[in-house]
Short mmCIF file of C-alpha atoms in Angstrom, two decimals:
data_model
loop_
_atom_site.label_atom_id
_atom_site.label_comp_id
_atom_site.label_asym_id
_atom_site.label_seq_id
_atom_site.Cartn_x
_atom_site.Cartn_y
_atom_site.Cartn_z
CA MET A 1 2.00 39.87 39.66
CA THR A 2 4.17 37.90 37.83
CA ARG A 3 2.95 37.21 34.48
CA GLN A 4 2.68 33.22 33.60
CA ARG A 5 1.90 31.14 31.00
CA GLN A 6 1.96 27.51 29.39
CA MET A 7 5.20 26.83 28.05
CA THR A 8 5.50 25.16 24.54
CA TYR A 9 7.54 21.57 23.90
CA LYS A 10 9.24 24.00 21.26
CA GLU A 11 10.41 26.36 24.01
CA PHE A 12 10.75 23.27 26.67
CA LYS A 13 13.23 21.74 24.02
CA SER A 14 15.20 24.93 23.69
CA LEU A 15 15.44 25.45 27.33
CA ALA A 16 16.61 21.51 27.27
CA LEU A 17 19.32 21.81 24.58
CA ASN A 18 20.43 25.32 25.75
CA PRO A 19 19.75 25.18 29.33
CA PRO A 20 20.27 28.67 31.36
CA ARG A 21 23.60 30.29 32.44
CA ARG A 22 25.10 32.92 34.91
CA ASP A 23 26.53 35.73 33.91
CA GLU A 24 30.01 34.84 35.33
CA GLU A 25 33.51 34.47 34.68
CA THR A 26 34.47 30.17 35.16
CA ILE A 27 37.52 28.25 34.56
CA PHE A 28 38.06 24.11 33.33
CA GLN A 29 39.75 22.09 34.85
CA VAL A 30 41.03 19.01 33.01
CA ILE A 31 41.47 15.75 34.82
CA GLY A 32 42.84 12.64 32.79
CA TYR A 33 42.24 9.21 34.02
CA THR A 34 44.85 6.13 33.36
CA VAL A 35 44.88 2.54 33.57
CA ASN A 36 46.19 1.25 36.45
CA GLN A 37 47.62 -1.95 35.57
CA ASN A 38 49.26 -3.83 33.01
CA LEU A 39 47.46 -5.60 30.65
CA GLY A 40 50.88 -7.84 29.50
CA ARG A 41 50.03 -10.56 27.77
CA ARG A 42 46.36 -10.68 28.12
CA LYS A 43 43.91 -9.23 25.48
CA SER A 44 41.40 -7.67 28.16
CA LEU A 45 41.25 -6.39 32.09
CA TYR A 46 37.83 -7.59 32.49
CA PRO A 47 35.47 -7.87 34.45
CA GLU A 48 36.95 -5.14 36.17
CA PHE A 49 40.53 -2.58 36.31
CA ASP A 50 41.97 -0.01 38.25
CA LEU A 51 42.48 3.32 37.10
CA ARG A 52 44.62 6.37 38.61
CA HIS A 53 43.78 10.44 37.75
CA ARG A 54 45.22 13.53 37.59
CA THR A 55 44.73 16.97 36.84
CA VAL A 56 46.26 17.98 33.95
CA GLY A 57 45.49 21.45 33.86
CA PHE A 58 43.69 24.69 34.31
CA CYS A 59 42.71 27.27 31.45
CA HIS A 60 39.98 29.47 30.32
CA SER A 61 38.28 27.67 27.09
CA VAL A 62 37.20 24.31 26.27
CA ALA A 63 39.72 24.60 23.46
CA GLU A 64 42.59 25.34 25.60
CA ALA A 65 40.79 22.65 27.78
CA GLU A 66 41.33 19.82 24.39
CA LYS A 67 44.82 21.27 23.68
CA LEU A 68 45.41 20.53 27.02
CA ILE A 69 43.97 16.63 26.77
CA ALA A 70 46.09 16.36 23.32
CA ASP A 71 49.14 17.08 25.42
CA ALA A 72 48.52 14.81 28.20
CA ILE A 73 47.77 11.91 25.89
CA ALA A 74 51.47 12.78 23.87
CA ASP A 75 52.89 12.23 27.61
CA ASP A 76 50.84 9.23 28.28
CA ARG A 77 52.09 7.59 25.65
CA LYS A 78 55.94 8.83 25.76
CA TYR A 79 55.59 7.30 29.58
CA GLN A 80 53.50 3.91 28.03
CA SER A 81 50.89 4.37 29.88
CA GLU A 82 47.32 3.87 28.85
CA PRO A 83 44.84 6.91 29.01
CA TYR A 84 41.26 5.88 30.08
CA CYS A 85 39.59 9.07 29.57
CA PHE A 86 39.37 13.11 30.14
CA TYR A 87 37.12 15.06 31.99
CA VAL A 88 36.45 18.69 31.51
CA LYS A 89 35.41 20.33 34.12
CA GLU A 90 33.83 24.25 34.26
CA TYR A 91 33.52 26.12 37.58
CA PRO A 92 32.91 29.49 38.42
CA ILE A 93 35.80 31.72 39.64
CA GLY A 94 35.56 33.69 42.95
CA LYS A 95 32.57 32.04 44.09
CA TYR A 96 31.86 29.81 47.08
CA LEU A 97 31.16 26.31 45.37
CA GLY A 98 29.13 24.84 48.03
CA THR A 99 28.04 20.80 47.74
CA ILE A 100 28.70 19.49 44.29
CA TRP A 101 26.43 17.03 43.81
CA GLU A 102 27.31 14.78 40.72
CA GLY A 103 31.20 15.36 41.10
CA TYR A 104 31.60 18.76 38.46
CA GLY A 105 30.21 22.14 38.83
CA VAL A 106 28.63 24.22 36.13
CA SER A 107 29.13 21.65 33.22
CA MET A 108 30.86 18.41 32.19
CA ARG A 109 32.77 17.33 28.94
CA LEU A 110 34.16 13.59 28.40
CA TYR A 111 36.48 12.60 26.10
CA ASP A 112 37.97 9.34 25.47
CA SER A 113 41.20 7.92 25.23
CA GLU A 114 42.23 9.65 21.79
CA GLY A 115 40.82 13.03 22.97
CA ARG A 116 37.74 12.35 20.79
CA PHE A 117 34.77 14.54 22.55
CA LEU A 118 32.38 11.91 23.82
CA ASP A 119 29.32 13.31 26.14
CA LYS A 120 28.61 16.82 27.81
CA THR A 121 25.84 17.34 30.91
CA TYR A 122 22.83 19.67 30.08
CA CYS A 123 22.72 21.70 33.33
CA SER A 124 24.52 22.86 35.99
CA ALA A 125 25.11 20.30 39.52
CA MET A 126 26.10 22.54 42.19
CA ASP A 127 24.60 23.36 45.09
CA ARG A 128 23.68 26.93 44.61
CA ASP A 129 21.37 26.47 41.34
CA HIS A 130 19.59 23.44 42.56
CA ARG A 131 15.79 24.08 41.86
CA THR A 132 16.69 26.91 39.68
CA PRO A 133 16.36 27.20 36.23
CA TYR A 134 20.32 26.76 36.19
CA GLY A 135 20.20 23.31 37.74
CA ILE A 136 17.32 22.16 35.86
CA PHE A 137 17.50 18.79 33.89
CA ARG A 138 15.22 18.29 30.96
CA GLY A 139 16.24 15.34 29.28
CA ARG A 140 18.96 15.11 26.89
CA PRO A 141 18.96 14.65 23.19
CA ALA A 142 17.87 10.85 21.65
CA GLU A 143 20.96 11.85 19.59
CA SER A 144 23.27 11.81 22.30
CA ILE A 145 22.49 8.59 23.95
CA ARG A 146 25.65 6.55 23.31
CA PHE A 147 24.26 2.90 24.79
CA LYS A 148 20.88 0.98 24.33
CA GLU A 149 19.19 -1.67 26.79
CA GLY A 150 20.77 -4.58 27.05
CA ASP A 151 24.59 -3.18 26.13
CA VAL A 152 27.45 -4.27 28.12
CA VAL A 153 29.18 -1.24 29.05
CA GLU A 154 32.36 -0.25 31.60
CA VAL A 155 31.00 1.95 34.65
CA ARG A 156 33.73 4.21 36.40
CA ASP A 157 33.25 4.03 39.91
CA GLY A 158 35.90 6.69 41.08
CA ASP A 159 39.04 5.35 40.27
CA SER A 160 37.61 1.58 39.46
CA VAL A 161 36.10 0.62 36.24
CA HIS A 162 33.28 -2.89 36.72
CA LEU A 163 31.30 -4.26 33.77
CA ALA A 164 27.26 -3.86 33.69
CA VAL A 165 24.57 -4.32 31.43
CA VAL A 166 22.17 -1.06 30.58
CA ALA A 167 18.94 -1.78 31.96
CA SER A 168 17.45 1.56 30.70
CA SER A 169 18.43 4.51 29.14
CA PRO A 170 18.88 8.27 30.33
CA MET A 171 15.79 10.50 30.06
CA THR A 172 15.25 12.12 27.24
CA ILE A 173 13.90 14.97 26.26
CA GLU A 174 10.57 14.42 24.83
CA ARG A 175 10.71 11.91 28.02
CA GLY A 176 11.16 14.97 30.00
CA TRP A 177 7.99 16.42 28.36
CA GLU A 178 5.57 13.54 28.89
CA MET A 179 6.38 13.50 32.63
CA ARG A 180 5.90 17.51 32.94
CA ASP A 181 2.54 16.62 30.73
CA ASN A 182 1.63 13.35 33.28
CA TRP A 183 2.14 15.85 36.33
CA LYS A 184 -0.22 18.30 34.93
CA GLN A 185 -2.87 15.93 34.02
CA LYS A 186 -2.20 14.76 37.69
CA TYR A 187 -3.01 18.14 39.00
CA ASN A 188 -5.41 19.15 36.94
CA GLY A 189 -3.38 21.20 34.33
CA THR A 190 -0.34 22.33 36.61
CA ALA A 191 2.63 20.83 37.86
CA PRO A 192 3.06 20.76 41.48
CA ASP A 193 5.84 23.25 41.36
CA SER A 194 4.80 25.28 38.63
CA SER A 195 6.94 23.64 36.23
CA SER A 196 4.27 24.35 33.45
CA VAL A 197 4.97 28.06 32.66
CA LEU A 198 7.43 30.42 32.06
CA VAL A 199 7.86 33.47 33.85
CA ASP A 200 7.71 37.07 32.50
CA ASP A 201 11.62 36.63 31.45
CA GLY A 202 11.29 33.91 29.65
CA LYS A 203 12.86 31.47 32.61
CA GLU A 204 11.09 28.46 33.09
CA ASP A 205 9.97 28.53 36.48
CA GLY A 206 10.19 25.11 38.76
CA PHE A 207 10.97 21.92 37.38
CA PRO A 208 12.16 18.83 40.08
CA SER A 209 14.78 17.05 37.81
CA ASP A 210 18.15 18.07 38.30
CA ALA A 211 21.85 16.81 37.50
CA GLY A 212 21.28 13.49 39.47
CA ASP A 213 18.61 12.94 36.86
CA ASP A 214 21.14 12.74 34.17
CA GLN A 215 21.57 9.01 34.82
CA SER A 216 21.18 5.32 33.62
CA PRO A 217 20.41 2.10 36.14
CA VAL A 218 22.88 -0.60 35.10
CA ILE A 219 22.88 -4.27 36.75
CA ASP A 220 26.11 -6.44 37.43
CA GLY A 221 23.72 -9.34 38.91
CA PRO A 222 21.08 -11.82 37.72
CA SER A 223 18.41 -9.41 39.18
CA TYR A 224 17.21 -5.42 39.57
CA ASP A 225 17.64 -5.79 43.50
CA THR A 226 21.78 -5.35 41.32
CA HIS A 227 21.06 -2.38 40.10
CA ASP A 228 22.77 1.17 40.50
CA HIS A 229 22.28 4.78 39.02
CA ILE A 230 25.09 6.06 37.57
CA LEU A 231 25.65 9.36 36.07
CA THR A 232 25.68 8.77 32.12
CA LEU A 233 29.11 10.75 31.73
CA ASN A 234 30.58 7.63 33.89
CA ILE A 235 29.30 5.00 31.66
CA MET A 236 31.86 4.22 28.61
CA PRO A 237 31.90 1.52 26.24
CA LEU A 238 34.08 -1.69 26.45
CA ARG A 239 37.34 -0.66 24.92
CA TYR A 240 38.79 -4.42 25.22
CA PRO A 241 37.70 -7.22 23.49
CA LEU A 242 34.76 -8.93 25.61
CA SER A 243 35.29 -12.54 26.01
CA ASP A 244 32.01 -15.35 25.11
CA LYS A 245 32.25 -16.64 28.27
CA LEU A 246 31.84 -12.67 30.12
CA ARG A 247 29.11 -11.37 27.06
CA LYS A 248 27.25 -14.56 28.03
CA LYS A 249 27.24 -13.91 31.65
CA TYR A 250 26.05 -10.36 31.30
CA GLU A 251 23.58 -10.73 28.03
CA GLY A 252 22.07 -13.31 30.82
CA TYR A 253 21.93 -11.02 33.33
CA TYR A 254 19.88 -8.80 31.74
CA GLN A 255 17.55 -11.95 30.13
CA SER A 256 17.11 -12.66 33.58
CA MET A 257 15.87 -8.95 34.54
CA LEU A 258 13.35 -9.04 31.68
CA LYS A 259 12.04 -12.00 33.26
CA GLU A 260 11.72 -10.72 36.67
CA GLU A 261 10.34 -7.71 35.27
CA GLU A 262 7.95 -9.89 32.88
CA GLU A 263 7.27 -11.73 36.40
CA TYR A 264 6.16 -8.31 38.19
CA LEU A 265 4.02 -7.26 35.30
CA ARG A 266 1.91 -10.28 35.28
CA GLN A 267 1.64 -10.47 39.38
CA CYS A 268 0.62 -6.60 39.16
CA GLU A 269 -2.07 -8.04 36.64
CA GLN A 270 -2.97 -10.28 38.93
CA GLU A 271 -3.29 -8.16 41.76
CA LYS A 272 -5.38 -5.67 39.64
CA ALA A 273 -7.65 -7.96 38.76
CA GLU A 274 -8.04 -9.72 42.33
CA LEU A 275 -8.40 -6.03 43.53
CA LYS A 276 -11.46 -5.35 41.01
CA ASP A 277 -13.20 -8.53 41.70
CA HIS A 278 -12.86 -7.29 45.85
CA THR A 279 -14.19 -3.77 45.15
CA ASP A 280 -16.83 -5.13 42.52
CA LYS A 281 -17.67 -7.21 45.71
CA ILE A 282 -17.90 -4.42 48.30
CA LEU A 283 -19.53 -2.29 46.09
CA SER A 284 -22.44 -4.64 45.54
CA ILE A 285 -22.93 -5.74 49.05
CA SER A 286 -22.82 -1.97 49.69
CA ARG A 287 -25.80 -1.12 47.39
CA GLU A 288 -27.64 -3.98 48.98
CA TYR A 289 -27.67 -2.15 52.36
CA ASP A 290 -28.27 1.27 50.41
CA LYS A 291 -31.48 0.19 49.04
CA LYS A 292 -32.40 -0.22 52.72
CA SER A 293 -30.94 4.03 53.18
CA HIS A 294 -34.75 5.14 52.82
CA THR A 295 -35.59 2.99 56.38
CA ILE A 296 -33.14 5.81 58.38
CA SER A 297 -33.33 9.58 59.10
CA PRO A 298 -30.15 11.67 58.17
CA ARG A 299 -30.53 12.36 61.69
CA GLU A 300 -30.29 8.17 63.32
CA ALA A 301 -27.77 8.02 60.21
CA LEU A 302 -25.32 10.62 61.57
CA SER A 303 -25.73 9.54 65.37
CA LEU A 304 -24.60 6.30 63.90
CA LEU A 305 -21.83 7.36 62.26
CA ALA A 306 -20.44 9.39 65.07
CA ASP A 307 -20.73 6.21 67.29
CA CYS A 308 -18.79 4.39 65.06
CA TYR A 309 -16.12 7.08 64.31
CA ILE A 310 -15.51 7.69 68.45
CA ALA A 311 -15.46 3.73 68.62
CA TYR A 312 -12.36 4.22 66.48
CA CYS A 313 -10.79 6.72 68.04
CA GLY A 314 -7.46 5.69 68.95
CA ILE A 315 -7.60 1.99 67.12
CA SER A 316 -8.09 2.68 63.94
CA ILE A 317 -7.57 5.73 61.72
CA SER A 318 -8.78 4.53 58.19
CA LEU A 319 -12.24 2.69 60.21
CA ARG A 320 -13.25 6.05 61.30
CA THR A 321 -12.16 8.34 58.20
CA ILE A 322 -14.53 6.36 56.78
CA ALA A 323 -17.34 6.87 59.24
CA TYR A 324 -16.03 10.24 58.92
CA ASP A 325 -16.25 10.87 55.11
CA ALA A 326 -19.59 8.76 54.54
CA ALA A 327 -21.44 11.46 56.80
CA ASP A 328 -21.11 13.89 54.06
CA TYR A 329 -23.58 11.90 52.01
CA TRP A 330 -26.16 12.04 55.40
CA ILE A 331 -25.21 15.87 55.83
CA LYS A 332 -26.23 16.72 52.43
CA LYS A 333 -29.54 15.01 52.76
CA LEU A 334 -30.02 16.48 56.45
CA ALA A 335 -30.19 19.98 54.72
CA MET A 336 -32.91 18.78 52.73
CA SER A 337 -35.24 17.61 55.55
CA GLU A 338 -37.35 19.05 57.80
CA ASP A 339 -35.57 18.37 61.10
CA CYS A 340 -34.63 21.46 62.90
CA LEU A 341 -30.95 20.59 62.38
CA ALA A 342 -31.24 21.48 58.47
CA GLU A 343 -30.36 24.99 58.54
CA LYS A 344 -27.16 23.81 60.76
CA ALA A 345 -26.41 21.21 58.12
CA LYS A 346 -26.68 23.71 55.48
CA SER A 347 -23.72 25.16 56.96
CA ALA A 348 -21.90 22.19 57.85
CA SER A 349 -19.28 21.67 55.31
CA VAL A 350 -17.45 18.80 57.76
CA PHE A 351 -18.56 16.12 59.88
CA MET A 352 -16.79 17.95 62.46
CA ASP A 353 -18.98 21.25 62.18
CA ILE A 354 -22.33 19.25 63.48
CA ILE A 355 -21.21 16.02 65.14
CA SER A 356 -21.71 17.35 68.83
CA ASP A 357 -25.40 17.76 67.77
CA VAL A 358 -26.16 14.19 66.96
CA SER A 359 -23.63 12.68 69.37
CA GLU A 360 -24.04 13.47 73.33
CA GLU A 361 -20.84 11.51 73.69
CA PHE A 362 -19.16 13.81 71.15
CA ALA A 363 -19.97 16.98 72.74
CA ALA A 364 -19.27 15.60 76.66
CA ASN A 365 -15.94 14.97 75.49
CA LYS A 366 -15.25 17.27 72.69
CA ASP A 367 -11.46 18.38 73.54
CA HIS A 368 -10.18 14.47 74.10
CA TYR A 369 -11.77 13.29 70.59
CA ALA A 370 -10.64 16.57 69.27
CA GLU A 371 -7.32 15.04 69.13
CA TYR A 372 -8.00 12.38 66.49
CA ASP A 373 -7.38 13.27 62.70
CA ILE A 374 -8.10 11.15 59.66
CA ALA A 375 -6.35 10.56 57.10
CA PRO A 376 -6.45 10.59 52.79
CA LEU A 377 -7.25 7.21 51.72
CA CYS A 378 -6.58 5.10 48.05
CA GLN A 379 -9.41 3.44 46.73
CA SER A 380 -7.87 0.09 48.07
CA GLU A 381 -7.60 1.39 51.50
CA ALA A 382 -11.24 2.49 51.33
CA VAL A 383 -12.29 -0.82 50.13
CA ASP A 384 -10.72 -3.07 52.92
CA ALA A 385 -12.10 -0.35 55.25
CA ILE A 386 -16.04 -0.24 54.59
CA ALA A 387 -15.32 -4.52 54.30
CA GLU A 388 -13.91 -4.73 57.48
CA LEU A 389 -16.76 -2.35 58.67
CA LEU A 390 -19.62 -4.27 57.52
CA ASP A 391 -17.63 -7.65 58.33
CA THR A 392 -17.67 -6.82 61.80
CA THR A 393 -20.53 -4.72 62.98
CA THR A 394 -23.83 -6.39 63.60
CA ASP A 395 -26.25 -3.22 63.49
CA ASP A 396 -27.83 -3.52 59.82
CA LYS A 397 -28.48 0.62 60.78
CA LEU A 398 -25.19 1.15 61.04
CA LYS A 399 -24.37 -0.98 57.88
CA ILE A 400 -27.01 1.17 56.23
CA ALA A 401 -25.38 4.49 56.65
CA LEU A 402 -22.13 3.47 56.32
CA SER A 403 -22.73 1.79 52.78
CA ALA A 404 -25.04 4.65 51.26
CA GLY A 405 -22.64 7.48 52.31
CA PHE A 406 -19.38 5.21 51.07
CA LEU A 407 -20.98 4.78 47.37
CA GLU A 408 -21.17 8.52 47.36
CA VAL A 409 -17.82 9.62 48.28
CA PHE A 410 -16.18 5.93 46.69
CA LYS A 411 -15.39 8.27 43.60
CA TYR A 412 -13.22 10.54 45.32
CA TYR A 413 -11.33 8.34 46.38
CA HIS A 414 -7.82 8.10 44.39
CA GLN A 415 -6.82 4.80 42.63
CA TYR A 416 -3.30 4.99 44.43
CA PRO A 417 -2.13 6.36 47.53
#
């Protein structure tokens, strides 16, 4: 059996900075982009301009690639072309490439128009490496982030460039670790994909983030609805002077987005408060009915809940789920009673184990009702469902059965879907 242990932040960070690589021969492709418009007497080509690209060459090392970039820049200057940027993309030799998710293979490096190194990727983007230790993006070091929220930047989209505003920064290593901790807390100490452990060869076992997550949301309009997620290496600093008019325009977009976000958060808080008030009200009503739970026997309560469950088969999955869940409380009560069904109740793990014994209708049409299922409900869905049942039923005994059972299982409903 594979030995597993909890990963430390130090180990996680080490993997983020030095992602594992396959032992294979690779080749580097150098691609150069140049501005495909004449600046003329203008100071700037903003808000958008075109590029053209070419393969500068292939080589066996980063050092050779950087030499090719220097040669390409000299050639561009000779013919009065305006270099924009250069990418050095690494691919395995003699291996099937398959789908290339983010426009590069094993790795990619970005250089500016002067041949200066700007940035690099932190995992493979090849399809074969997806959901393997080689294709896991664990976040980038904070010092590698070249822009901050609110910055006006250039976004390269194929052979075109347009202005945009950074809405959020790329995921850092610290944030990647925090996200894993959040998953662990949600799933009782274990991330669902086992990303919280190391296997015995010292490699990380699974993690959902991949090359496509090394990105930043940007906006080019007065709302987050205009946003797009851009690969970090496709975002460049401004190369031309930005006019006051354009700067005001794009900074205005960012301020509008912040106001939109503030309003969204305000609405969320308001909805949260309203939901709490609604929940408190329904719980209060349920408690009043629960005070009368001694007036009905467990068998009678289960019979009423069975009728309720049957009534909503084919009509409402959430309403019959509430009846089903509420039965759990009464099955436990039945197991502790002197009823002849007490022994069976002790071995019943779900309502279906005993429903035929308390409902002649269900017993007579078991195959038909077995076609209907229940569904996991979040807290708000459960509250809405019990509220509807208490509002529509006229049978006070059913209200007692529902309320007592609902109060018992309410704590098990998750806050969110």
